[in-house]
XYZ file of C-alpha atoms in Angstrom:
332
model
C -11.073 -4.605 -105.088
C -7.560 -4.886 -103.675
C -5.789 -1.582 -103.174
C -2.532 -0.761 -104.930
C 0.258 1.002 -103.051
C 2.427 3.826 -104.363
C 5.631 4.743 -102.544
C 5.833 8.552 -102.754
C 8.966 9.040 -100.649
C 9.626 11.694 -98.051
C 6.774 14.202 -98.000
C 7.404 17.797 -96.968
C 4.420 18.951 -94.889
C 2.815 22.365 -94.653
C 4.072 22.739 -91.071
C 7.689 22.320 -92.178
C 8.100 18.737 -90.998
C 9.014 15.895 -93.312
C 7.013 12.667 -93.208
C 9.502 9.918 -94.132
C 8.853 7.050 -96.522
C 5.221 7.945 -97.207
C 2.925 5.700 -99.189
C -0.546 6.129 -100.632
C -3.070 3.342 -101.216
C -5.376 3.676 -104.203
C -7.604 1.934 -106.691
C -7.684 2.817 -110.386
C -10.167 2.028 -113.136
C -9.890 2.598 -116.877
C -6.772 3.472 -118.843
C -4.634 6.578 -118.719
C -4.370 8.306 -122.097
C -0.938 8.715 -123.679
C -0.969 12.442 -122.896
C -1.944 11.809 -119.261
C -4.922 14.180 -119.440
C -8.017 11.977 -119.095
C -7.875 11.351 -115.340
C -10.602 11.843 -112.747
C -9.794 11.858 -109.043
C -12.572 10.627 -106.747
C -12.030 11.762 -103.164
C -13.547 9.898 -100.224
C -15.129 10.959 -96.938
C -13.763 11.339 -93.411
C -13.824 7.676 -92.365
C -14.164 5.983 -95.761
C -11.575 4.882 -98.288
C -10.983 3.788 -101.881
C -13.633 1.087 -101.432
C -16.286 3.725 -102.185
C -15.854 2.717 -105.840
C -16.288 -0.988 -105.102
C -19.530 -2.948 -105.181
C -18.658 -5.112 -102.186
C -18.470 -2.235 -99.712
C -21.047 0.174 -98.303
C -19.034 3.134 -97.068
C -20.405 5.788 -94.745
C -21.348 8.000 -97.688
C -22.513 5.058 -99.795
C -20.832 3.181 -102.615
C -20.404 5.008 -105.915
C -20.019 1.715 -107.781
C -23.418 2.107 -109.578
C -22.055 4.967 -111.714
C -18.641 3.476 -112.455
C -18.153 1.618 -115.701
C -18.407 1.855 -119.494
C -20.934 4.488 -120.552
C -21.780 5.485 -116.984
C -21.194 8.865 -115.366
C -17.739 7.729 -114.265
C -17.048 6.296 -117.709
C -14.136 3.871 -117.648
C -14.029 3.823 -121.470
C -13.227 7.562 -121.513
C -11.471 8.200 -118.238
C -8.736 6.924 -115.958
C -10.449 7.079 -112.562
C -8.375 7.082 -109.390
C -9.549 6.959 -105.780
C -6.779 7.247 -103.208
C -6.897 6.673 -99.479
C -6.184 9.968 -97.734
C -2.860 10.557 -96.084
C -3.456 9.956 -92.359
C -6.276 7.474 -92.906
C -6.353 3.761 -92.086
C -6.795 1.935 -95.395
C -3.233 1.542 -96.621
C -1.893 5.099 -96.766
C 0.666 6.326 -94.254
C -1.129 7.248 -91.052
C -0.960 6.891 -87.265
C -1.143 3.095 -87.391
C 1.807 2.938 -89.816
C 5.272 2.134 -88.524
C 7.371 5.122 -87.543
C 10.784 4.364 -89.103
C 12.510 6.057 -86.165
C 10.979 3.778 -83.521
C 9.783 0.637 -85.297
C 6.397 1.131 -83.612
C 3.144 2.760 -84.768
C 3.251 6.524 -85.083
C 0.177 6.740 -82.840
C -0.383 10.204 -81.356
C 3.127 11.201 -82.534
C 1.919 11.303 -86.141
C 2.606 14.780 -87.532
C -0.192 17.326 -87.635
C -1.235 17.431 -91.274
C -3.414 19.842 -93.236
C -5.716 19.397 -96.205
C -2.874 20.856 -98.270
C -0.770 17.835 -97.261
C -3.517 15.393 -98.218
C -3.684 17.037 -101.643
C 0.120 17.106 -101.906
C 0.215 13.355 -101.297
C -2.451 12.835 -103.968
C -0.456 15.027 -106.339
C 2.612 12.853 -105.750
C 0.523 9.738 -106.395
C -0.845 11.127 -109.652
C 2.646 12.103 -110.798
C 3.768 8.546 -110.000
C 0.920 7.267 -112.213
C 1.758 9.648 -115.075
C -1.285 11.916 -114.725
C -0.751 15.387 -116.229
C -4.244 16.881 -115.897
C -7.446 16.138 -113.980
C -10.613 16.283 -116.024
C -12.407 16.494 -112.679
C -12.005 16.042 -108.940
C -15.140 15.124 -107.016
C -16.207 13.471 -103.810
C -18.683 13.391 -100.943
C -18.419 15.113 -97.557
C -14.743 15.473 -96.603
C -14.092 14.524 -100.219
C -15.750 17.779 -101.249
C -13.195 19.679 -99.143
C -10.405 17.900 -101.003
C -11.968 18.704 -104.371
C -12.172 22.394 -103.480
C -8.600 22.385 -102.147
C -7.434 20.893 -105.441
C -9.343 23.426 -107.539
C -7.961 26.355 -105.544
C -4.365 25.129 -105.300
C -3.982 23.792 -108.841
C -6.360 25.712 -111.117
C -4.208 24.905 -114.134
C -4.615 21.166 -113.497
C -8.306 20.812 -112.547
C -11.100 21.137 -115.098
C -14.107 20.511 -112.866
C -14.871 20.247 -109.157
C -17.688 18.219 -107.576
C -18.696 19.055 -103.997
C -21.229 16.398 -102.965
C -23.144 16.418 -99.622
C -20.468 18.838 -98.526
C -19.879 22.563 -98.272
C -17.430 25.444 -98.257
C -16.516 25.211 -94.567
C -16.037 22.465 -91.989
C -19.148 21.694 -89.879
C -17.433 21.862 -86.477
C -14.992 19.012 -87.038
C -11.999 19.474 -84.703
C -9.181 17.394 -83.266
C -10.401 18.119 -79.740
C -13.937 16.918 -80.477
C -12.572 13.752 -82.075
C -10.170 13.076 -79.201
C -12.947 13.548 -76.665
C -14.675 10.479 -78.106
C -11.857 8.283 -76.754
C -10.230 10.092 -73.849
C -12.424 8.509 -71.143
C -11.847 4.920 -72.317
C -9.553 2.883 -70.025
C -7.753 1.374 -73.021
C -7.006 4.716 -74.678
C -3.709 5.417 -72.858
C -3.305 8.846 -74.417
C -3.588 7.343 -77.893
C -1.188 4.447 -77.295
C -3.994 1.903 -77.527
C -2.388 -0.544 -79.954
C -1.775 -3.272 -77.394
C -5.217 -2.802 -75.845
C -7.997 -4.220 -78.052
C -10.771 -2.795 -75.886
C -10.894 0.319 -78.081
C -12.666 -1.705 -80.755
C -15.866 -1.703 -78.709
C -15.788 2.105 -78.576
C -15.143 2.270 -82.313
C -18.081 -0.037 -82.979
C -20.318 2.145 -80.836
C -19.188 5.272 -82.697
C -19.634 3.623 -86.075
C -23.196 2.605 -85.277
C -23.970 6.162 -84.169
C -22.437 7.592 -87.328
C -24.266 5.250 -89.684
C -27.570 6.063 -88.010
C -26.852 9.779 -88.225
C -25.906 9.429 -91.873
C -29.122 7.600 -92.782
C -28.282 3.902 -92.919
C -30.986 3.073 -90.393
C -33.579 4.400 -92.856
C -32.204 2.164 -95.594
C -32.424 -0.911 -93.392
C -35.843 0.105 -92.131
C -37.028 0.094 -95.755
C -35.415 -3.266 -96.488
C -35.735 -5.161 -93.198
C -39.013 -4.833 -91.278
C -37.765 -6.861 -88.300
C -35.841 -4.669 -85.788
C -33.531 -7.528 -84.817
C -32.639 -8.110 -88.459
C -31.931 -4.398 -88.884
C -29.644 -4.338 -85.859
C -27.774 -7.406 -87.109
C -27.330 -5.851 -90.554
C -26.046 -2.608 -89.037
C -23.557 -4.510 -86.884
C -22.370 -6.532 -89.873
C -21.711 -3.314 -91.754
C -20.034 -1.530 -88.831
C -17.826 -4.272 -87.362
C -15.146 -4.510 -90.078
C -14.619 -0.754 -89.934
C -14.420 -0.783 -86.124
C -11.864 -3.600 -86.226
C -9.643 -1.762 -88.706
C -9.924 2.011 -88.347
C -7.429 3.675 -86.014
C -9.063 6.233 -83.691
C -5.894 8.301 -84.049
C -6.756 8.664 -87.737
C -10.048 10.261 -86.756
C -8.117 12.841 -84.727
C -5.502 13.469 -87.426
C -8.081 13.935 -90.182
C -10.305 16.097 -87.984
C -7.344 18.357 -87.269
C -6.518 18.546 -90.980
C -9.968 19.942 -91.761
C -10.837 21.910 -88.635
C -9.836 25.271 -90.157
C -11.210 24.547 -93.620
C -13.152 27.566 -94.904
C -12.960 28.644 -98.548
C -15.940 30.992 -98.609
C -13.713 34.042 -99.100
C -11.824 32.299 -101.927
C -14.775 31.344 -104.105
C -14.019 34.153 -106.598
C -10.686 32.414 -107.265
C -12.298 29.209 -108.547
C -11.790 28.587 -112.255
C -13.026 24.995 -112.425
C -16.615 24.191 -113.342
C -18.345 23.588 -110.012
C -21.140 21.275 -108.896
C -22.597 21.635 -105.398
C -25.038 18.855 -104.491
C -26.780 18.516 -101.122
C -29.581 16.340 -99.742
C -32.752 17.708 -98.158
C -32.524 15.278 -95.207
C -28.767 15.527 -94.552
C -28.079 16.646 -90.971
C -24.322 17.082 -91.600
C -24.544 19.483 -94.555
C -28.212 20.497 -94.732
C -29.433 22.721 -97.570
C -28.418 26.267 -96.778
C -29.584 29.356 -98.643
C -26.369 31.255 -97.902
C -24.212 28.446 -99.300
C -26.315 28.260 -102.450
C -26.189 32.023 -102.868
C -22.400 31.966 -102.499
C -22.165 30.135 -105.821
C -22.781 33.486 -107.499
C -19.237 34.469 -106.480
C -17.725 31.690 -108.610
C -16.668 33.021 -112.020
C -16.850 29.568 -113.633
C -19.991 27.617 -114.568
C -21.869 26.321 -111.536
C -24.737 23.957 -110.854
C -26.674 23.471 -107.628
C -28.644 20.294 -106.919
C -30.803 19.424 -103.937
C -31.385 15.675 -103.791
C -34.798 14.664 -102.471
C -34.000 11.503 -100.532
C -34.740 9.976 -97.122
C -31.153 8.746 -96.875
C -29.485 11.950 -95.714
C -25.699 11.985 -95.908
C -25.739 8.615 -97.677
C -27.944 9.896 -100.498
C -25.096 10.080 -103.066
C -24.619 6.324 -102.847
C -28.298 5.378 -102.488
C -30.153 7.919 -104.657
C -27.778 8.019 -107.596
C -30.559 8.386 -110.160
C -31.036 11.977 -108.999
C -27.347 12.816 -108.825
C -26.130 11.177 -112.015
C -27.371 13.831 -114.527
C -25.554 16.525 -112.563
C -22.365 14.460 -112.485
C -22.648 13.979 -116.243
C -22.979 17.768 -116.560
C -19.809 18.134 -114.517
C -17.849 15.468 -116.398
C -18.600 16.321 -119.995
C-alpha cells in the first residue's frame, strides 16, 4: 500500500532543537469515528516501516497483515488503524536522508539527535492532524514495543491499552556507537556522507542478511525451500530492496533514540492494560523470568504470553495463531 504523508511542521525536540518542516509517512485502515476515539496505533520495529500492515511486504518482524481486516484482531470495521513510519527512519518520514532546508542536501550525520519522546511527539502530531482524540490501543513488535510503552507512560489519559510484542522494558544493548561501528570501516562511508557513494549498499545488504538470519527468516525458508541455493536467492530477494533504500544514518539515529530506554522503574505508573508477548526462540528478547515477574508492579490488567515458535523474533508475523487471542484480549 502506498504511504500517505502528513506535514506536521516544525517539531520541537527533547534536546531543545527544532526540526524544521517535519513530515510523517503513514498508512491508515478503517474509518475514524466522529468522536475521534476509535483509533489504534501500530508501531513498527527498528528497521521496518508502515509496510508491516501490508500483505506484499515481509518486514524484519514479519507482516501483521493476517490479523488486519473486518472481524480480525485488528478489526477495520471497529477501529481506525494507523501505522506511521518513525521520525528518523527511511520510509517517508523526516530522517537523515531527507533534505536539510538550510543546505539543500541530505541531513546525513547532521540530523539532530532524537529521543523516543520525539518519535512519540511526531506520532502525536500526526494523530492530531488526522483528528484522533484517543487511542484504544498502541501496540507493536520490538522497537515498536518501546514506543507503545513510551506512549502509555507519557499520555496515560489518551492510551487505553499497550501491547509490547517480542520486546521488553529496556533496550537490549542498542547504541549509536554500536550502529556506527557497522559502517565506519567502509571506504564509502566518509563519516556518514555516503550519499554520492553507492558502495554502502553492499554493506547494507550484508547487514540485512545477517539480521534476517538472526531474526529467524532462515528457518522459515528452510521449511519452505529445501534447496540451499533457492533459500539464498529468496533471502537476497527479500533483503535487497531494504538495502537499496534504508539509510545507514537512520540506523544510527534510531539506535541513539533508544539506547537509554529503560522503564523498569516506571512500571507502577502504567495505567493502560498491558500485554507482554515473547517467543521462546527469540535471541533478541528471550523469555526472562525477571521481566515476567516485573508485570506484578503494573497496577492495570496484564497478560503474559510466551509464543512457542521456531521463528524467533519474526514469530509475531509468522505464528499469529498463537498471538491473536492475546491481541483480542488487549483490544476488546
